[in-house]
Short mmCIF file of C-alpha atoms and ligand atoms in Angstrom, two decimals:
data_model
loop_
_atom_site.label_atom_id
_atom_site.label_comp_id
_atom_site.label_asym_id
_atom_site.label_seq_id
_atom_site.Cartn_x
_atom_site.Cartn_y
_atom_site.Cartn_z
CA MET N 908 112.65 66.83 88.47
CA ILE N 909 111.11 66.35 85.01
CA LYS N 910 107.39 67.09 84.64
CA GLN N 911 106.87 66.15 81.01
CA CYS N 912 109.14 65.35 78.08
CA TYR N 913 108.30 65.32 74.41
CA GLU N 914 110.37 64.35 71.42
CA THR N 915 110.05 66.71 68.53
CA SER N 916 111.90 67.97 65.44
CA SER N 917 111.51 70.44 62.59
CA LYS N 918 112.57 70.69 58.97
CA GLY N 919 114.98 73.56 59.65
CA LEU N 920 116.73 71.76 62.49
CA LEU N 921 117.11 68.66 60.31
CA SER N 922 118.91 70.80 57.74
CA LYS N 923 121.23 71.94 60.52
CA GLY N 924 122.08 68.34 61.38
CA VAL N 925 119.79 67.99 64.38
CA SER N 926 117.67 64.87 64.08
CA ARG N 927 115.54 65.27 67.19
CA VAL N 928 114.84 67.49 70.15
CA LEU N 929 113.95 66.35 73.63
CA ASP N 930 111.91 69.14 75.21
CA CYS N 931 111.41 68.77 78.95
CA ALA N 932 109.20 70.92 81.16
CA VAL N 933 110.72 70.57 84.62
CA GLU N 934 109.39 70.97 88.14
CA GLU N 935 110.17 74.61 88.82
CA HIS N 936 113.62 74.76 90.31
CA ALA N 937 114.88 77.91 92.04
CA VAL N 938 118.50 78.95 91.50
CA ARG N 939 120.53 81.75 93.06
CA ASP N 940 123.21 82.08 90.42
CA VAL N 941 124.45 80.71 87.12
CA PRO N 942 126.72 78.00 88.57
CA GLU N 943 123.57 76.56 90.14
CA VAL N 944 121.98 76.52 86.68
CA VAL N 945 124.97 74.55 85.44
CA ASP N 946 124.84 72.09 88.36
CA TYR N 947 121.15 71.43 88.02
CA THR N 948 121.31 71.04 84.25
CA THR N 949 124.32 68.74 84.42
CA SER N 950 122.57 66.34 86.78
CA LEU N 951 119.35 66.40 84.75
CA VAL N 952 121.14 65.82 81.46
CA ASN N 953 123.31 63.05 82.89
CA ARG N 954 120.24 61.28 84.18
CA VAL N 955 118.63 61.47 80.72
CA LEU N 956 121.80 60.37 78.92
CA GLY N 957 122.78 57.78 81.50
CA LYS N 958 126.36 59.09 81.33
CA ASN N 959 128.69 61.36 83.19
CA THR N 960 129.16 64.36 80.97
CA SER N 961 130.03 67.98 81.48
CA LEU N 962 128.55 71.06 79.93
CA SER N 963 130.37 73.89 78.26
CA LEU N 964 128.65 77.22 77.81
CA ASP N 965 128.00 78.33 74.23
CA SER N 966 126.05 81.52 74.79
CA SER N 967 123.29 83.05 76.84
CA GLU N 968 120.68 85.65 76.08
CA CYS N 969 117.76 87.41 77.69
CA ILE N 970 114.32 86.95 76.19
CA GLY N 971 112.19 89.93 77.11
CA THR N 972 112.66 90.98 80.73
CA THR N 973 111.33 87.76 82.21
CA HIS N 974 113.45 84.96 80.75
CA THR N 975 117.05 84.00 80.12
CA ILE N 976 118.29 81.18 77.92
CA TYR N 977 121.61 79.40 78.54
CA ARG N 978 122.99 77.30 75.71
CA PHE N 979 125.51 74.58 76.45
CA ARG N 980 127.08 71.79 74.48
CA ILE N 981 128.18 68.30 75.35
CA VAL N 982 130.82 66.86 73.04
CA LEU N 983 130.51 63.09 72.86
CA GLU N 984 132.14 62.23 69.56
CA LYS N 985 134.52 64.26 67.50
CA GLY N 986 132.57 66.91 65.63
CA LYS N 987 129.25 65.87 67.13
CA TYR N 988 127.67 67.52 70.10
CA ILE N 989 124.39 67.51 71.95
CA GLY N 990 123.07 71.03 72.42
CA VAL N 991 121.40 71.90 75.71
CA ARG N 992 119.10 74.89 76.07
CA VAL N 993 117.96 75.92 79.51
CA VAL N 994 115.03 78.30 79.84
CA VAL N 995 115.02 80.26 83.09
CA ARG N 996 112.12 82.46 84.17
CA GLY N 997 113.26 84.94 86.77
CA ARG N 998 115.41 82.70 88.98
CA THR N 999 113.49 79.54 88.20
CA ILE N 1000 114.49 76.88 85.69
CA VAL N 1001 111.39 75.94 83.74
CA ARG N 1002 112.54 73.98 80.63
CA VAL N 1003 115.52 72.03 79.45
CA LEU N 1004 115.89 71.06 75.79
CA LEU N 1005 118.39 68.66 74.24
CA THR N 1006 119.18 68.80 70.54
CA ILE N 1007 120.52 65.45 69.31
CA PRO N 1008 122.73 65.46 66.21
CA MET N 1009 122.12 63.12 63.29
CA GLY N 1010 124.03 59.90 63.36
CA LEU N 1011 124.66 59.99 67.08
CA ASP N 1012 123.43 56.70 68.40
CA ILE N 1013 122.40 57.40 71.93
CA GLY N 1014 119.62 56.20 74.18
CA LEU N 1015 117.62 58.74 76.14
CA HIS N 1016 116.12 57.79 79.48
CA TYR N 1017 112.87 59.57 80.12
CA GLN N 1018 109.14 58.97 80.26
CA GLY N 1019 107.68 60.38 77.09
CA SER N 1020 104.38 62.15 76.76
CA ILE N 1021 102.56 63.80 73.91
CA TYR N 1022 102.60 67.57 73.66
CA ASN N 1023 99.12 69.05 73.86
CA PRO N 1024 99.14 72.63 72.51
CA THR N 1025 95.47 73.30 73.20
CA ARG N 1026 96.19 73.30 76.93
CA GLU N 1027 98.28 76.44 76.30
CA LEU N 1028 95.53 78.22 74.40
CA THR N 1029 92.94 78.61 77.10
CA TRP N 1030 91.30 81.97 77.36
CA LYS N 1031 93.28 84.25 79.60
CA GLN N 1032 92.30 87.49 81.21
CA SER N 1033 93.92 90.18 79.13
CA ILE N 1034 96.49 91.93 81.30
CA THR N 1035 96.55 95.72 81.40
CA GLN N 1036 98.15 96.69 78.11
CA THR N 1037 101.17 98.96 78.05
CA ASP N 1038 103.03 100.64 75.20
CA PRO N 1039 105.51 99.15 74.47
CA PRO N 1040 104.00 95.80 75.51
CA ARG N 1041 105.38 94.23 78.69
CA GLY N 1042 108.98 93.13 78.42
CA GLN N 1043 109.61 95.02 75.15
CA VAL N 1044 111.69 98.08 74.26
CA TYR N 1045 111.27 100.17 71.14
CA VAL N 1046 114.17 100.41 68.71
CA ASP N 1047 114.19 102.47 65.51
CA LEU N 1048 114.96 99.78 62.97
CA PRO N 1049 114.07 96.10 62.96
CA VAL N 1050 116.79 93.57 63.71
CA VAL N 1051 117.09 91.20 60.73
CA TYR N 1052 116.96 87.47 61.36
CA ALA N 1053 117.75 84.66 58.95
CA ILE N 1054 118.37 81.68 61.18
CA LEU N 1055 118.70 79.37 58.16
CA GLY N 1056 120.36 81.87 55.84
CA ILE N 1057 118.94 84.20 53.20
CA PRO N 1058 117.60 82.10 50.33
CA GLU N 1059 118.15 82.82 46.67
CA VAL N 1060 114.86 83.79 45.10
CA ASP N 1061 114.03 83.38 41.43
CA LEU N 1062 110.72 85.07 40.77
CA ARG N 1063 110.20 83.05 37.58
CA SER N 1064 109.93 79.84 39.55
CA TRP N 1065 108.66 81.21 42.88
CA ARG N 1066 105.08 80.26 43.81
CA LEU N 1067 103.02 80.51 46.96
CA SER N 1068 100.96 77.34 47.46
CA ILE N 1069 97.93 77.34 49.70
CA ASN N 1070 96.68 73.88 50.53
CA GLY N 1071 95.81 71.35 53.19
CA LEU N 1072 92.24 71.02 54.46
CA VAL N 1073 90.62 73.47 52.06
CA GLU N 1074 87.87 73.35 49.45
CA ASN N 1075 90.00 75.07 46.81
CA SER N 1076 93.75 74.83 46.98
CA ALA N 1077 95.60 77.59 45.13
CA VAL N 1078 99.01 78.47 43.74
CA TYR N 1079 100.00 82.10 43.18
CA THR N 1080 102.75 83.96 41.39
CA LEU N 1081 103.63 87.41 42.74
CA PRO N 1082 101.49 89.28 40.14
CA GLU N 1083 98.61 86.95 40.96
CA LEU N 1084 98.91 87.89 44.62
CA TYR N 1085 98.61 91.58 43.66
CA ASP N 1086 95.55 90.68 41.58
CA LEU N 1087 93.80 89.28 44.65
CA GLY N 1088 93.67 92.84 45.98
CA VAL N 1089 96.07 94.34 48.49
CA GLU N 1090 95.57 96.40 51.61
CA THR N 1091 97.93 98.36 53.82
CA VAL N 1092 98.20 98.03 57.59
CA ARG N 1093 100.25 100.14 59.97
CA THR N 1094 101.43 98.21 62.94
CA SER N 1095 104.14 97.74 65.52
CA PHE N 1096 106.25 94.60 65.30
CA HIS N 1097 107.48 92.70 68.35
CA CYS N 1098 110.31 90.16 68.55
CA VAL N 1099 110.17 87.68 71.42
CA THR N 1100 113.76 88.56 72.36
CA GLY N 1101 112.48 91.95 73.52
CA TRP N 1102 112.78 94.52 70.72
CA SER N 1103 109.82 96.20 69.09
CA VAL N 1104 109.55 98.60 66.19
CA ARG N 1105 106.78 101.18 65.99
CA GLU N 1106 104.51 101.82 63.05
CA LEU N 1107 105.76 99.72 60.20
CA GLU N 1108 103.63 99.79 57.10
CA PHE N 1109 102.94 96.50 55.35
CA THR N 1110 100.98 96.05 52.13
CA GLY N 1111 99.71 92.69 51.01
CA VAL N 1112 96.84 90.28 50.68
CA PRO N 1113 94.74 90.12 53.84
CA ALA N 1114 94.62 86.62 55.37
CA GLU N 1115 90.84 87.00 55.31
CA LYS N 1116 90.94 87.25 51.52
CA ILE N 1117 92.93 84.01 51.24
CA ILE N 1118 90.48 82.30 53.59
CA GLU N 1119 87.56 83.53 51.49
CA VAL N 1120 89.13 82.06 48.35
CA VAL N 1121 90.42 78.68 49.57
CA LYS N 1122 87.64 77.99 52.08
CA PRO N 1123 89.27 76.03 54.92
CA LEU N 1124 87.21 73.11 56.21
CA LYS N 1125 85.44 73.33 59.58
CA SER N 1126 88.03 71.01 61.12
CA VAL N 1127 90.92 73.45 60.56
CA GLU N 1128 92.62 74.66 63.73
CA TRP N 1129 96.19 75.40 62.66
CA VAL N 1130 98.02 77.16 59.85
CA TYR N 1131 101.46 75.73 59.08
CA VAL N 1132 103.81 77.92 57.08
CA GLU N 1133 106.90 76.84 55.14
CA SER N 1134 109.61 79.08 53.70
CA LEU N 1135 112.21 78.76 50.96
CA ASP N 1136 115.03 78.56 53.52
CA GLY N 1137 113.43 75.59 55.31
CA TYR N 1138 112.03 77.78 58.11
CA THR N 1139 108.60 76.75 59.38
CA THR N 1140 106.14 78.06 61.91
CA ILE N 1141 102.60 77.33 63.06
CA ILE N 1142 99.77 79.69 63.93
CA PRO N 1143 96.36 79.01 65.45
CA PHE N 1144 93.75 79.48 62.72
CA THR N 1145 91.85 81.99 64.87
CA GLU N 1146 94.98 84.19 65.10
CA PHE N 1147 95.71 83.88 61.37
CA ASN N 1148 92.09 84.85 60.67
CA ASN N 1149 92.61 88.34 62.09
CA LEU N 1150 91.83 91.73 60.59
CA LYS N 1151 95.47 92.75 60.53
CA SER N 1152 97.04 89.49 59.29
CA LEU N 1153 98.63 89.83 55.88
CA ILE N 1154 100.63 88.05 53.26
CA ALA N 1155 102.86 91.07 52.88
CA ILE N 1156 104.57 91.93 49.62
CA GLU N 1157 105.52 95.52 50.41
CA MET N 1158 106.98 97.24 53.44
CA ASN N 1159 106.93 101.00 53.95
CA GLY N 1160 105.62 101.55 50.42
CA LYS N 1161 108.33 99.56 48.62
CA PRO N 1162 108.46 95.91 47.51
CA LEU N 1163 109.83 93.80 50.36
CA ASP N 1164 113.57 93.62 50.12
CA ILE N 1165 115.33 90.29 50.31
CA LEU N 1166 116.36 90.84 53.95
CA HIS N 1167 112.74 91.25 55.03
CA GLY N 1168 111.39 88.27 53.11
CA TYR N 1169 111.03 89.08 49.39
CA PRO N 1170 108.86 88.14 47.58
CA ALA N 1171 106.32 87.51 50.35
CA ARG N 1172 106.18 87.12 54.09
CA LEU N 1173 103.53 86.69 56.70
CA VAL N 1174 102.72 89.55 59.06
CA ILE N 1175 100.67 88.60 62.12
CA PRO N 1176 101.04 91.74 64.28
CA GLN N 1177 99.44 90.46 67.49
CA LEU N 1178 101.88 87.53 67.64
CA TYR N 1179 105.63 87.63 68.30
CA GLY N 1180 107.75 88.11 65.21
CA TRP N 1181 108.88 84.50 64.77
CA LYS N 1182 105.34 83.67 63.57
CA SER N 1183 105.77 86.21 60.72
CA ALA N 1184 107.72 83.87 58.43
CA LYS N 1185 109.76 85.44 55.62
CA TRP N 1186 110.31 84.05 52.08
CA ILE N 1187 107.15 81.96 52.35
CA SER N 1188 106.36 79.25 49.82
CA ARG N 1189 103.52 77.23 51.32
CA ILE N 1190 100.63 77.77 53.70
CA SER N 1191 98.80 74.62 54.85
CA PHE N 1192 95.53 74.56 56.75
CA MET N 1193 95.57 71.66 59.20
CA ASP N 1194 93.49 70.06 61.91
CA LYS N 1195 96.56 68.89 63.85
CA TYR N 1196 99.43 70.77 65.43
CA ILE N 1197 103.08 70.23 64.56
CA ASP N 1198 106.04 72.24 65.79
CA GLY N 1199 107.70 74.74 63.47
CA TYR N 1200 111.34 75.78 63.83
CA TRP N 1201 111.15 77.85 67.02
CA GLU N 1202 108.25 75.89 68.45
CA SER N 1203 110.48 72.80 68.31
CA LEU N 1204 112.92 74.72 70.52
CA GLY N 1205 110.37 75.42 73.23
CA TYR N 1206 108.62 78.54 71.95
CA HIS N 1207 104.89 78.97 72.37
CA PRO N 1208 102.31 77.49 69.97
CA ARG N 1209 100.41 80.80 69.88
CA GLY N 1210 102.89 83.54 70.86
CA ARG N 1211 100.46 86.36 71.71
CA VAL N 1212 102.31 89.58 72.58
CA ASP N 1213 99.58 90.92 74.89
CA LEU N 1214 99.67 87.73 76.97
CA GLU N 1215 103.48 87.50 76.89
CA GLU N 1216 103.38 83.98 75.46
CA ARG N 1217 107.10 83.52 74.91
CA PHE N 1218 107.65 79.86 75.84
CA LYS N 1219 105.55 76.75 76.14
CA SER N 1220 104.54 76.08 79.70
CA THR N 1221 103.48 72.43 79.68
N1 MTE U 1369 112.32 82.42 57.02
C1 MTE U 1369 112.52 83.07 58.18
N2 MTE U 1369 111.53 83.85 58.65
C2 MTE U 1369 111.69 84.53 59.81
C3 MTE U 1369 112.88 84.40 60.58
C4 MTE U 1369 113.91 83.57 60.05
O1 MTE U 1369 114.99 83.42 60.64
N3 MTE U 1369 113.71 82.94 58.84
N4 MTE U 1369 112.99 85.04 61.79
C5 MTE U 1369 111.73 85.42 62.46
C6 MTE U 1369 111.93 86.31 63.60
S1 MTE U 1369 112.47 85.59 65.04
C7 MTE U 1369 111.59 87.64 63.56
S2 MTE U 1369 111.60 88.60 64.95
C8 MTE U 1369 111.20 88.29 62.30
C9 MTE U 1369 112.14 89.43 62.02
O2 MTE U 1369 111.77 90.06 60.83
P1 MTE U 1369 112.83 90.97 60.08
O3 MTE U 1369 114.05 90.12 59.83
O4 MTE U 1369 112.13 91.42 58.85
O5 MTE U 1369 113.15 92.10 61.02
O6 MTE U 1369 111.24 87.38 61.20
C10 MTE U 1369 110.77 86.07 61.48
N5 MTE U 1369 110.68 85.33 60.25
MO1 MO U 1370 112.23 87.16 66.71
#
């Protein structure tokens, strides 16, 4: 029933006590109702764990209009549980992820493979574009997310480092970012869960400006972003290097407020919102891919809104 399994992790999950994630793409399995989701997942998980366990439902949520996620837990030791996330597309189970807590000594039975993100990035025929984009609804105000909490920011010590495979690495204070020259873009913003907000105005340093200054090497394919709260994400270099990509320091004509990522956040409008990391502290240009926070939980390496790239598919 399993197509491919990868082990992964991310900094943010480590700080939440999860030491590793087993992400399994499964042979598409049709279900008629939720109890069938539970049955299927239980037998898959028990095979992987080599135990007879039962699942209890934590929560479930729709992601756009195409997907649903069911989150279960398996309690094995007091206070320690394995999280199970099931990604369902329509009425088809497509992925099952296990989050393994630190200090839980347990063997996993599966055939491992290596995740290859470039297979997900092939050129795709652009689908007829709608407004809002497919699977999205417009709301008036953005929902605020802080999956790892809202960090405390001290502007005296805050710096944005730009490094990795570049000719000139750089470190900026907030005034130094302003000095690089700022531009304003008006854009809609789309969260993978299905809400969009029209016409937000962001002011900041264009990604193109940063690229011009630090000069990434030819081998660069990925941009890895780290935040003060431990959040991370990864963006294909070609998407980062986009006219509308910004290191934003203002929103709607005012300095970013702490909820929206003060002192600086990324804004990559053509990608789902999780790629627009808030409270950023480091941007690294890399030749290799590694999962960020949501990517380690099955979300897409690129996340293009127009192609509805919500989850990984391999
Ligand atoms: N550091 C950090 N950045 C983050 C997140 C987060 O939880 N922590 N959530 C992401 C998600 S899923 C979305 S949709 C947007 C939401 O931006 P907002 O909170 O400004 O509305 O922020 C993204 N950046
Ligand atoms: Mo999001």
